[in-house]
Amino acid sequence: MEFCDLPEHIFLLILSFLPLVDAIRLCSCCKEWRNHWTHCNIIELDRSKFEYEVREAHFPNGIRTYIAAYVHKLLPLLVKPELDCIKLRLSYEEDASKDKSFFENLLGFAAAKMVKEIHIDLSDARMLHLFRRFLRPTVESFSSVYSLSYSIYNVTSLRVLSLRCCGLSNFNFELKFMQLTSLSFDGMFVTNQIILNLGSNCPNLENLSIVDCYLGRDHFQFHAAWSKLKRLTIKGARPYLAWLELFVPRIQYLEIQTFMYSVRLGNLQTLVEAVLDLENQMKYGYQAINIMEFIFLGFKWAKRLTLNHRLLEVLLCDDHIMLHETHPDNLDYFSHIVSCKFTLLLENLEHLILRTPLEGLALGGAFLILRSASNLKSVSVDTEYGIVAVNAQEVTIEGFIGDNDQMDFIEYLLRNSVTLKKVFISFPKSFPLPTEEIETLIKWTMKELEKIECYVLSISVVLVFQTDVQVCFPVNAFMNINSVF
C-alpha cells in the first residue's frame, strides 16, 4: 500500500501526533492530502525548524517574520475546535510593537482554541548572559525579559504552562487557571508573593518547577494552600534561596539543587523520591550542617534518594574537620568518625543514588549514609557523574559567558585530560562585551579555577583568552592572576 492509499481516518490520526510544520511537509507529499494539515493538533514554532526555508527563500526579514506569518495566516485555518499544545521557541528582540502584536495574536488564538498546553521559550545568548556566576543579577537586569500581557489569563483551559526567559506583566491568576496542573519557570524573576498567589488561585497545581530563576533572597512558603502539589523542583536559584518552608501533605517528588540559608520541612509522609544538592553550601560548613539536619528530618519518609558529591562532604563537618582543607583519600582518616553530627533517619530508604567520585570527605559521607539506611534494596554509585572525557590536544570554547555549565566543562577538561595542551576561549560576538567586563570575567574565571585540586592538573595546559590581545595563562600560574590587569 502506498502512502496516498491510506484510509483518511488513519492519515488524520497520524497528523494529530505531528507538529504543524511537520504536518504541512507531510501533506505536501501527496496531492490528495494537500490541505489536510488543517487538522493538526499541535503547534510547534521552533526557530530551528525554519532556518532552511528562510535561507532557501531569501526571506527579507528573517525567521521572526516567517514565524509571524504562520501565526497571522495559517493558524486561523485550523479546523479543530480544541488544540492540545502550542510550543514557541524564539529569540525575543526589543523591537517593540511587532512582537507585542505577534504575542497578542498567538494568545488570542490559544484562548479561542481552548489550548491545554503552552510552552514559550524566548532564551538566547543575551538572556543566558544574565546568569553568569561572576555577577549578581538584579531586578533591573531582567528589564529586557519580555513579559506576556494579561491576555495569557484568557486561556482558562490551560493545564500545562512553561515559561523560559519570559515573564508575566501582571502576576495575579485570580482563579483564572482552575485546571492548571503543571507550571514551569526558567530564567524568570520569582518572589514569595508569586508563590502565595499561585497557592491561592491554582488549587489543582500538581507540578511546580523553578529553574535558574532570580529569587531576590526571598522566603518561599509552601503550606496548606498547596494541598495537591506532588512534584517540586527548585534548582540554580540566583543569588540564593534565603528561606524555604515546605509543609505539603501530598508531595511525592522533591528536588532541591540550590544554595540556601535556612529550611524547614515537615508533613512529608507521602514523599517517595528526593534529589538534593546544596551547590557551594560546603564552603559554609557549620551553617550547612544545621540546614542538612532539617532537610534529613524532612526526608525521613523518602524511599528513593539522590545525593551529590558536595552534599556528602557536608555530612562529615564537625569541630575537627574544616571543609576548605584537602584531606588524603585514606580510609584510616575516617576511622575516628563514628557518627554524623546529627541523626540520619533513613529507615524508610530503599533506593540510594550517589553521584560522587568517592574521594576525600565524600567517601566518609557515603559510609555514614550506607550505615544509617538499614533497609536498602539497591545502591547506585555514579563515579563519573558530569565527567567529560577528552583526548584532544586543543579545545576551543566560543561564546564564553562564564555560566555554570561552561565552567564545569573547563574544570573537567583540566581534571580528566592527559593529552590536552591548550584551551582557547573566545567571547560572544553577537553582543560584544565591554573591555572592563571581559577583564572582570577573565579574573573571575581564573579565581574559580584556583579551587581545583592542583595535583590533578597537567602543568602543560594553557588557557588562551582570545580578545583583542590574546591573554594566556598556564595552569601553574593561577596565583599571579591579579597582577595581569
Short mmCIF file of C-alpha atoms in Angstrom, two decimals:
data_model
loop_
_atom_site.label_atom_id
_atom_site.label_comp_id
_atom_site.label_asym_id
_atom_site.label_seq_id
_atom_site.Cartn_x
_atom_site.Cartn_y
_atom_site.Cartn_z
CA MET A 1 0.00 0.00 0.00
CA GLU A 2 1.33 3.41 -0.96
CA PHE A 3 1.24 6.38 1.35
CA CYS A 4 -1.56 8.10 -0.62
CA ASP A 5 -3.71 4.97 -0.33
CA LEU A 6 -4.03 5.16 3.44
CA PRO A 7 -7.60 5.48 4.75
CA GLU A 8 -8.41 9.06 5.57
CA HIS A 9 -9.12 8.40 9.25
CA ILE A 10 -5.71 6.72 9.63
CA PHE A 11 -3.98 9.64 7.96
CA LEU A 12 -5.79 12.15 10.18
CA LEU A 13 -4.79 10.13 13.22
CA ILE A 14 -1.14 10.36 12.14
CA LEU A 15 -1.48 14.11 11.67
CA SER A 16 -2.83 14.53 15.20
CA PHE A 17 0.57 13.47 16.58
CA LEU A 18 2.62 15.80 14.35
CA PRO A 19 3.52 19.47 14.92
CA LEU A 20 2.18 21.96 12.38
CA VAL A 21 5.37 22.36 10.35
CA ASP A 22 5.87 18.60 10.01
CA ALA A 23 2.19 18.11 9.16
CA ILE A 24 2.42 20.65 6.31
CA ARG A 25 5.51 18.94 4.92
CA LEU A 26 3.87 15.52 5.13
CA CYS A 27 0.71 16.70 3.36
CA SER A 28 2.76 18.23 0.56
CA CYS A 29 3.98 14.75 -0.38
CA CYS A 30 0.57 13.73 -1.70
CA LYS A 31 -1.84 15.82 -3.76
CA GLU A 32 -4.91 14.19 -2.20
CA TRP A 33 -3.84 15.22 1.31
CA ARG A 34 -2.57 18.69 0.43
CA ASN A 35 -4.99 20.58 2.70
CA HIS A 36 -5.33 18.03 5.48
CA TRP A 37 -2.70 19.81 7.59
CA THR A 38 -5.59 21.95 8.85
CA HIS A 39 -6.49 19.01 11.13
CA CYS A 40 -3.19 19.43 13.01
CA ASN A 41 -3.47 19.30 16.80
CA ILE A 42 -0.03 20.57 17.89
CA ILE A 43 1.51 23.95 17.08
CA GLU A 44 5.30 23.95 17.40
CA LEU A 45 7.05 27.09 16.18
CA ASP A 46 10.76 26.49 16.73
CA ARG A 47 13.17 28.84 15.00
CA SER A 48 15.50 25.92 14.20
CA LYS A 49 12.79 24.34 12.02
CA PHE A 50 12.53 27.42 9.81
CA GLU A 51 16.20 28.11 9.16
CA TYR A 52 16.31 26.05 5.95
CA GLU A 53 13.18 27.63 4.43
CA VAL A 54 14.32 31.15 5.24
CA ARG A 55 17.75 30.56 3.77
CA GLU A 56 16.40 28.98 0.58
CA ALA A 57 13.68 31.59 0.01
CA HIS A 58 15.94 34.55 0.88
CA PHE A 59 13.17 35.79 3.12
CA PRO A 60 13.81 39.52 3.59
CA ASN A 61 13.09 39.91 7.31
CA GLY A 62 14.40 36.58 8.56
CA ILE A 63 12.98 33.85 10.75
CA ARG A 64 10.92 36.07 13.02
CA THR A 65 8.72 37.39 10.19
CA TYR A 66 8.46 33.89 8.75
CA ILE A 67 7.10 32.56 12.05
CA ALA A 68 4.80 35.56 12.39
CA ALA A 69 3.28 34.64 9.02
CA TYR A 70 2.37 31.23 10.43
CA VAL A 71 0.56 32.85 13.34
CA HIS A 72 -1.28 35.51 11.31
CA LYS A 73 -2.19 33.48 8.22
CA LEU A 74 -2.06 29.73 8.85
CA LEU A 75 -3.28 29.22 12.41
CA PRO A 76 -6.79 30.66 11.73
CA LEU A 77 -7.21 27.95 9.06
CA LEU A 78 -7.01 25.08 11.56
CA VAL A 79 -10.37 23.35 11.81
CA LYS A 80 -10.27 21.60 15.18
CA PRO A 81 -12.25 23.44 17.88
CA GLU A 82 -9.70 22.47 20.55
CA LEU A 83 -5.92 22.08 20.34
CA ASP A 84 -3.57 20.20 22.63
CA CYS A 85 -0.39 22.24 22.63
CA ILE A 86 1.39 25.40 21.49
CA LYS A 87 5.20 25.48 21.67
CA LEU A 88 7.12 28.63 20.78
CA ARG A 89 10.91 28.88 20.77
CA LEU A 90 12.09 32.25 19.54
CA SER A 91 14.74 34.81 20.46
CA TYR A 92 12.98 37.92 21.69
CA GLU A 93 14.18 41.24 20.33
CA GLU A 94 13.22 44.53 21.88
CA ASP A 95 11.83 45.83 18.66
CA ALA A 96 8.62 46.66 20.12
CA SER A 97 5.14 46.66 18.76
CA LYS A 98 5.56 43.90 16.20
CA ASP A 99 6.47 41.42 18.91
CA LYS A 100 3.59 42.56 21.10
CA SER A 101 1.13 42.16 18.24
CA PHE A 102 2.59 38.75 17.49
CA PHE A 103 2.10 37.51 21.05
CA GLU A 104 -1.36 39.06 21.32
CA ASN A 105 -2.48 37.16 18.22
CA LEU A 106 -0.90 33.94 19.45
CA LEU A 107 -2.54 34.16 22.89
CA GLY A 108 -5.87 35.17 21.36
CA PHE A 109 -5.71 32.10 19.14
CA ALA A 110 -4.85 29.92 22.16
CA ALA A 111 -7.88 31.21 24.05
CA ALA A 112 -10.22 30.66 21.09
CA LYS A 113 -8.97 27.10 20.55
CA MET A 114 -9.01 26.22 24.27
CA VAL A 115 -5.38 25.13 24.20
CA LYS A 116 -4.34 22.80 27.02
CA GLU A 117 -0.55 23.36 26.97
CA ILE A 118 1.59 26.44 26.28
CA HIS A 119 5.40 26.35 26.21
CA ILE A 120 7.19 29.65 25.49
CA ASP A 121 10.99 29.81 25.29
CA LEU A 122 12.48 33.24 24.49
CA SER A 123 16.02 32.45 25.60
CA ASP A 124 19.06 33.42 23.59
CA ALA A 125 22.69 34.21 24.35
CA ARG A 126 21.81 37.63 25.77
CA MET A 127 19.29 36.16 28.19
CA LEU A 128 21.70 33.47 29.33
CA HIS A 129 24.26 36.23 29.81
CA LEU A 130 22.18 37.38 32.80
CA PHE A 131 23.07 34.24 34.73
CA ARG A 132 26.83 34.47 34.68
CA ARG A 133 28.07 33.47 38.08
CA PHE A 134 30.60 36.27 38.46
CA LEU A 135 27.81 38.86 38.51
CA ARG A 136 24.85 39.03 40.87
CA PRO A 137 21.71 39.54 38.78
CA THR A 138 19.26 42.19 39.92
CA VAL A 139 15.68 43.07 39.14
CA GLU A 140 16.95 45.73 36.74
CA SER A 141 18.95 43.14 34.79
CA PHE A 142 15.66 41.43 33.92
CA SER A 143 14.18 44.55 32.32
CA SER A 144 14.88 43.19 28.83
CA VAL A 145 12.95 39.97 29.51
CA TYR A 146 9.66 40.08 27.64
CA SER A 147 6.52 39.96 29.78
CA LEU A 148 3.33 38.43 28.45
CA SER A 149 0.30 40.66 28.61
CA TYR A 150 -2.89 39.99 30.56
CA SER A 151 -4.18 38.07 27.51
CA ILE A 152 -2.49 34.95 28.87
CA TYR A 153 -5.14 34.77 31.60
CA ASN A 154 -7.86 34.43 28.97
CA VAL A 155 -6.57 30.93 28.17
CA THR A 156 -8.55 29.42 31.03
CA SER A 157 -8.35 25.92 29.54
CA LEU A 158 -4.62 25.68 30.33
CA ARG A 159 -3.37 22.59 32.14
CA VAL A 160 0.37 23.00 31.47
CA LEU A 161 2.27 26.32 31.32
CA SER A 162 6.03 26.55 30.77
CA LEU A 163 7.87 29.89 30.52
CA ARG A 164 11.58 30.38 29.88
CA CYS A 165 13.12 33.87 29.90
CA CYS A 166 9.60 35.18 29.64
CA GLY A 167 7.72 36.90 32.44
CA LEU A 168 4.16 37.84 33.31
CA SER A 169 3.42 41.56 33.49
CA ASN A 170 0.54 41.31 35.99
CA PHE A 171 1.16 38.24 38.09
CA ASN A 172 -2.29 37.65 39.52
CA PHE A 173 -4.03 34.47 38.45
CA GLU A 174 -7.31 35.42 40.16
CA LEU A 175 -8.68 31.89 39.87
CA LYS A 176 -8.25 32.02 36.09
CA PHE A 177 -6.31 28.77 35.79
CA MET A 178 -8.52 26.40 37.73
CA GLN A 179 -7.41 23.47 35.52
CA LEU A 180 -3.67 24.21 35.68
CA THR A 181 -1.76 21.15 36.91
CA SER A 182 1.84 21.87 35.82
CA LEU A 183 3.80 25.14 35.91
CA SER A 184 7.45 25.72 35.00
CA PHE A 185 9.54 28.89 35.40
CA ASP A 186 13.02 29.10 33.87
CA GLY A 187 15.12 32.26 33.85
CA MET A 188 12.49 34.48 35.48
CA PHE A 189 12.10 36.75 38.48
CA VAL A 190 10.13 34.82 41.13
CA THR A 191 9.09 36.10 44.57
CA ASN A 192 7.24 34.64 47.52
CA GLN A 193 4.28 36.87 46.61
CA ILE A 194 4.05 34.95 43.34
CA ILE A 195 4.19 31.65 45.24
CA LEU A 196 1.39 32.72 47.58
CA ASN A 197 -0.68 33.89 44.61
CA LEU A 198 -0.25 30.55 42.88
CA GLY A 199 -1.20 28.62 46.00
CA SER A 200 -4.41 30.60 46.40
CA ASN A 201 -5.54 30.70 42.76
CA CYS A 202 -4.33 27.39 41.28
CA PRO A 203 -5.90 24.80 43.59
CA ASN A 204 -5.19 21.86 41.26
CA LEU A 205 -1.47 22.53 40.68
CA GLU A 206 0.47 19.27 41.00
CA ASN A 207 3.87 20.08 39.46
CA LEU A 208 5.95 23.24 40.04
CA SER A 209 9.45 23.75 38.63
CA ILE A 210 11.64 26.81 39.35
CA VAL A 211 14.97 26.61 37.49
CA ASP A 212 17.71 29.26 37.13
CA CYS A 213 15.42 31.98 38.43
CA TYR A 214 16.28 35.14 40.34
CA LEU A 215 14.61 34.76 43.73
CA GLY A 216 15.75 38.05 45.25
CA ARG A 217 16.84 36.47 48.57
CA ASP A 218 13.17 35.88 49.28
CA HIS A 219 11.42 33.44 51.62
CA PHE A 220 9.43 30.68 49.93
CA GLN A 221 6.46 29.25 51.78
CA PHE A 222 4.51 26.17 50.71
CA HIS A 223 1.74 25.50 53.22
CA ALA A 224 -1.82 24.16 53.30
CA ALA A 225 -2.90 26.01 50.13
CA TRP A 226 -0.62 23.65 48.13
CA SER A 227 -2.64 20.64 49.16
CA LYS A 228 -2.41 18.90 45.76
CA LEU A 229 1.26 19.60 44.97
CA LYS A 230 3.06 16.34 44.12
CA ARG A 231 6.33 17.45 42.45
CA LEU A 232 8.52 20.44 43.39
CA THR A 233 11.84 21.37 41.76
CA ILE A 234 13.98 24.33 42.85
CA LYS A 235 17.29 24.44 41.01
CA GLY A 236 20.00 27.03 40.39
CA ALA A 237 18.46 29.94 42.33
CA ARG A 238 20.17 33.32 41.93
CA PRO A 239 21.73 34.61 44.10
CA TYR A 240 20.37 32.17 46.70
CA LEU A 241 17.21 30.96 48.42
CA ALA A 242 17.03 32.70 51.79
CA TRP A 243 14.36 30.54 53.42
CA LEU A 244 12.29 27.55 52.38
CA GLU A 245 9.24 26.36 54.31
CA LEU A 246 7.63 23.23 52.95
CA PHE A 247 4.64 21.63 54.68
CA VAL A 248 2.80 19.88 51.85
CA PRO A 249 0.83 16.72 52.67
CA ARG A 250 0.79 15.04 49.22
CA ILE A 251 4.23 15.75 47.79
CA GLN A 252 5.89 12.72 46.19
CA TYR A 253 8.97 14.16 44.43
CA LEU A 254 11.21 16.90 45.82
CA GLU A 255 14.34 18.24 44.11
CA ILE A 256 16.42 20.96 45.76
CA GLN A 257 19.64 21.93 44.00
CA THR A 258 20.48 25.43 45.15
CA PHE A 259 22.22 27.44 47.85
CA MET A 260 20.04 28.05 50.93
CA TYR A 261 20.39 29.87 54.24
CA SER A 262 17.54 28.23 56.13
CA VAL A 263 14.98 25.49 55.60
CA ARG A 264 12.01 23.91 57.39
CA LEU A 265 10.44 20.72 56.10
CA GLY A 266 7.54 18.81 57.58
CA ASN A 267 4.42 16.77 56.94
CA LEU A 268 6.10 14.92 54.04
CA GLN A 269 4.81 11.43 54.81
CA THR A 270 3.96 10.79 51.14
CA LEU A 271 7.47 11.65 49.88
CA VAL A 272 8.77 8.91 47.57
CA GLU A 273 11.83 10.42 45.86
CA ALA A 274 14.18 13.26 46.79
CA VAL A 275 17.15 14.77 44.93
CA LEU A 276 19.46 17.04 46.91
CA ASP A 277 22.49 19.16 46.04
CA LEU A 278 23.42 22.26 48.02
CA GLU A 279 25.80 23.58 45.32
CA ASN A 280 28.56 25.51 47.13
CA GLN A 281 26.98 25.16 50.58
CA MET A 282 30.03 23.11 51.62
CA LYS A 283 32.01 26.35 51.83
CA TYR A 284 29.95 27.33 54.88
CA GLY A 285 30.29 24.15 56.89
CA TYR A 286 28.61 24.89 60.22
CA GLN A 287 25.66 26.63 58.64
CA ALA A 288 25.32 23.79 56.14
CA ILE A 289 25.19 21.22 58.95
CA ASN A 290 22.18 22.96 60.51
CA ILE A 291 20.41 23.05 57.15
CA MET A 292 21.22 19.40 56.46
CA GLU A 293 19.75 18.33 59.80
CA PHE A 294 16.38 19.91 58.98
CA ILE A 295 16.48 18.52 55.44
CA PHE A 296 17.10 14.93 56.51
CA LEU A 297 14.36 15.17 59.12
CA GLY A 298 12.01 16.06 56.28
CA PHE A 299 13.43 13.31 54.07
CA LYS A 300 12.95 10.52 56.61
CA TRP A 301 9.92 9.20 54.68
CA ALA A 302 11.69 9.10 51.30
CA LYS A 303 12.12 5.72 49.63
CA ARG A 304 14.44 6.88 46.84
CA LEU A 305 17.22 9.41 47.48
CA THR A 306 19.80 11.01 45.16
CA LEU A 307 22.75 12.80 46.77
CA ASN A 308 25.56 14.67 45.03
CA HIS A 309 29.25 14.90 45.85
CA ARG A 310 29.31 18.23 47.68
CA LEU A 311 26.44 17.27 49.94
CA LEU A 312 28.22 14.10 51.10
CA GLU A 313 31.18 16.25 52.12
CA VAL A 314 28.94 18.41 54.30
CA LEU A 315 27.81 15.38 56.32
CA LEU A 316 31.26 14.99 57.87
CA CYS A 317 31.56 18.57 59.05
CA ASP A 318 32.41 18.67 62.77
CA ASP A 319 34.64 20.59 65.15
CA HIS A 320 37.77 18.84 63.89
CA ILE A 321 37.08 18.87 60.15
CA MET A 322 37.30 22.03 58.08
CA LEU A 323 35.82 21.69 54.63
CA HIS A 324 38.25 24.01 52.91
CA GLU A 325 41.19 21.75 53.82
CA THR A 326 42.39 19.00 51.49
CA HIS A 327 42.41 15.52 53.03
CA PRO A 328 44.02 12.35 51.65
CA ASP A 329 41.83 9.63 50.22
CA ASN A 330 42.67 7.24 53.04
CA LEU A 331 40.12 5.06 54.79
CA ASP A 332 42.09 5.32 58.05
CA TYR A 333 41.41 9.03 58.05
CA PHE A 334 37.72 8.34 58.71
CA SER A 335 38.29 5.72 61.41
CA HIS A 336 37.77 8.25 64.24
CA ILE A 337 34.46 9.44 62.79
CA VAL A 338 31.86 7.28 64.48
CA SER A 339 28.76 9.28 63.67
CA CYS A 340 27.39 12.27 61.87
CA LYS A 341 26.83 15.44 63.88
CA PHE A 342 23.09 14.76 63.70
CA THR A 343 20.97 11.62 63.47
CA LEU A 344 20.28 10.32 59.98
CA LEU A 345 16.72 8.94 59.95
CA LEU A 346 16.76 6.82 56.81
CA GLU A 347 15.00 3.64 57.91
CA ASN A 348 12.43 4.01 55.08
CA LEU A 349 15.08 4.45 52.37
CA GLU A 350 15.08 1.62 49.80
CA HIS A 351 16.98 3.00 46.79
CA LEU A 352 20.08 5.21 47.04
CA ILE A 353 21.88 7.01 44.19
CA LEU A 354 25.25 8.65 44.94
CA ARG A 355 26.75 10.97 42.33
CA THR A 356 30.33 11.17 43.53
CA PRO A 357 33.83 10.00 42.57
CA LEU A 358 34.10 8.58 46.13
CA GLU A 359 37.11 10.59 47.19
CA GLY A 360 38.04 12.78 50.13
CA LEU A 361 35.29 13.73 52.56
CA ALA A 362 32.58 12.45 50.22
CA LEU A 363 33.80 8.90 50.81
CA GLY A 364 33.22 9.24 54.55
CA GLY A 365 29.81 10.79 53.90
CA ALA A 366 28.87 7.80 51.76
CA PHE A 367 29.83 5.47 54.65
CA LEU A 368 27.51 7.33 57.00
CA ILE A 369 24.58 7.19 54.58
CA LEU A 370 25.03 3.46 53.96
CA ARG A 371 25.30 2.70 57.66
CA SER A 372 22.18 4.73 58.50
CA ALA A 373 19.95 3.18 55.82
CA SER A 374 19.19 -0.25 57.25
CA ASN A 375 16.51 -1.27 54.73
CA LEU A 376 18.31 -0.52 51.47
CA LYS A 377 17.39 -2.68 48.48
CA SER A 378 19.63 -1.06 45.86
CA VAL A 379 22.59 1.32 45.76
CA SER A 380 23.88 3.04 42.63
CA VAL A 381 27.15 5.00 42.61
CA ASP A 382 27.87 7.20 39.60
CA THR A 383 31.60 7.89 39.93
CA GLU A 384 31.74 9.62 36.53
CA TYR A 385 28.84 11.99 37.07
CA GLY A 386 29.39 15.04 34.86
CA ILE A 387 32.85 13.95 33.71
CA VAL A 388 33.84 14.81 30.13
CA ALA A 389 36.49 12.56 28.65
CA VAL A 390 38.83 14.46 26.31
CA ASN A 391 41.67 13.02 24.27
CA ALA A 392 42.33 16.10 22.14
CA GLN A 393 45.36 18.37 22.42
CA GLU A 394 43.44 21.60 21.78
CA VAL A 395 39.87 22.61 22.64
CA THR A 396 38.08 25.81 21.55
CA ILE A 397 35.15 27.27 23.51
CA GLU A 398 33.29 30.04 21.68
CA GLY A 399 30.77 32.47 23.16
CA PHE A 400 32.12 32.11 26.70
CA ILE A 401 29.99 33.95 29.30
CA GLY A 402 31.06 32.12 32.47
CA ASP A 403 27.84 30.25 33.22
CA ASN A 404 27.75 27.10 35.35
CA ASP A 405 27.87 24.58 32.51
CA GLN A 406 30.80 26.28 30.78
CA MET A 407 32.81 26.50 33.99
CA ASP A 408 32.11 22.87 34.86
CA PHE A 409 33.19 21.87 31.36
CA ILE A 410 36.51 23.72 31.68
CA GLU A 411 37.13 22.21 35.11
CA TYR A 412 36.57 18.70 33.83
CA LEU A 413 38.81 19.36 30.85
CA LEU A 414 41.62 20.21 33.23
CA ARG A 415 40.86 17.32 35.56
CA ASN A 416 40.40 14.50 33.10
CA SER A 417 42.57 15.07 30.04
CA VAL A 418 46.11 13.76 29.80
CA THR A 419 46.85 14.96 26.26
CA LEU A 420 45.32 18.45 26.50
CA LYS A 421 47.76 21.32 25.87
CA LYS A 422 45.69 24.41 25.06
CA VAL A 423 42.14 25.62 25.71
CA PHE A 424 41.10 28.56 23.52
CA ILE A 425 38.31 30.69 24.98
CA SER A 426 36.52 33.38 22.96
CA PHE A 427 33.71 35.70 24.00
CA PRO A 428 30.29 36.30 22.37
CA LYS A 429 30.33 38.03 19.00
CA SER A 430 26.59 38.67 18.73
CA PHE A 431 26.71 41.10 21.67
CA PRO A 432 30.33 42.21 22.30
CA LEU A 433 31.17 42.71 25.95
CA PRO A 434 32.90 45.89 27.18
CA THR A 435 36.63 45.57 27.80
CA GLU A 436 36.21 46.10 31.54
CA GLU A 437 33.62 43.34 31.71
CA ILE A 438 35.86 40.93 29.80
CA GLU A 439 38.71 41.67 32.21
CA THR A 440 36.42 41.01 35.16
CA LEU A 441 35.21 37.77 33.61
CA ILE A 442 38.78 36.55 32.99
CA LYS A 443 39.83 37.37 36.55
CA TRP A 444 36.77 35.66 37.97
CA THR A 445 37.28 32.57 35.78
CA MET A 446 40.85 32.09 36.89
CA LYS A 447 39.89 32.67 40.53
CA GLU A 448 37.23 29.96 40.26
CA LEU A 449 39.74 27.55 38.75
CA GLU A 450 42.04 28.08 41.72
CA LYS A 451 39.64 25.88 43.69
CA ILE A 452 40.52 22.81 41.61
CA GLU A 453 42.94 20.43 43.32
CA CYS A 454 46.24 21.37 41.69
CA TYR A 455 47.70 17.88 41.92
CA VAL A 456 45.29 16.57 39.25
CA LEU A 457 46.13 19.28 36.73
CA SER A 458 48.57 18.84 33.90
CA ILE A 459 51.11 21.68 34.14
CA SER A 460 51.37 21.76 30.34
CA VAL A 461 47.81 23.07 29.84
CA VAL A 462 47.50 26.73 28.85
CA LEU A 463 44.25 28.73 28.82
CA VAL A 464 44.16 31.24 25.94
CA PHE A 465 41.55 34.02 26.21
CA GLN A 466 41.01 35.39 22.72
CA THR A 467 40.31 39.11 23.00
CA ASP A 468 41.80 41.99 21.02
CA VAL A 469 45.08 40.88 22.55
CA GLN A 470 45.41 37.21 23.43
CA VAL A 471 45.86 36.56 27.15
CA CYS A 472 47.48 33.24 28.05
CA PHE A 473 47.66 31.57 31.46
CA PRO A 474 49.50 28.32 32.27
CA VAL A 475 47.62 26.43 34.96
CA ASN A 476 50.52 26.67 37.42
CA ALA A 477 50.28 30.49 37.34
CA PHE A 478 46.87 30.85 38.98
CA MET A 479 48.20 32.76 41.95
CA ASN A 480 49.61 35.55 39.77
CA ILE A 481 46.33 36.32 38.06
CA ASN A 482 45.64 39.55 39.96
CA SER A 483 48.78 41.19 38.60
CA VAL A 484 47.74 40.90 34.95
CA PHE A 485 45.40 43.91 34.74
#
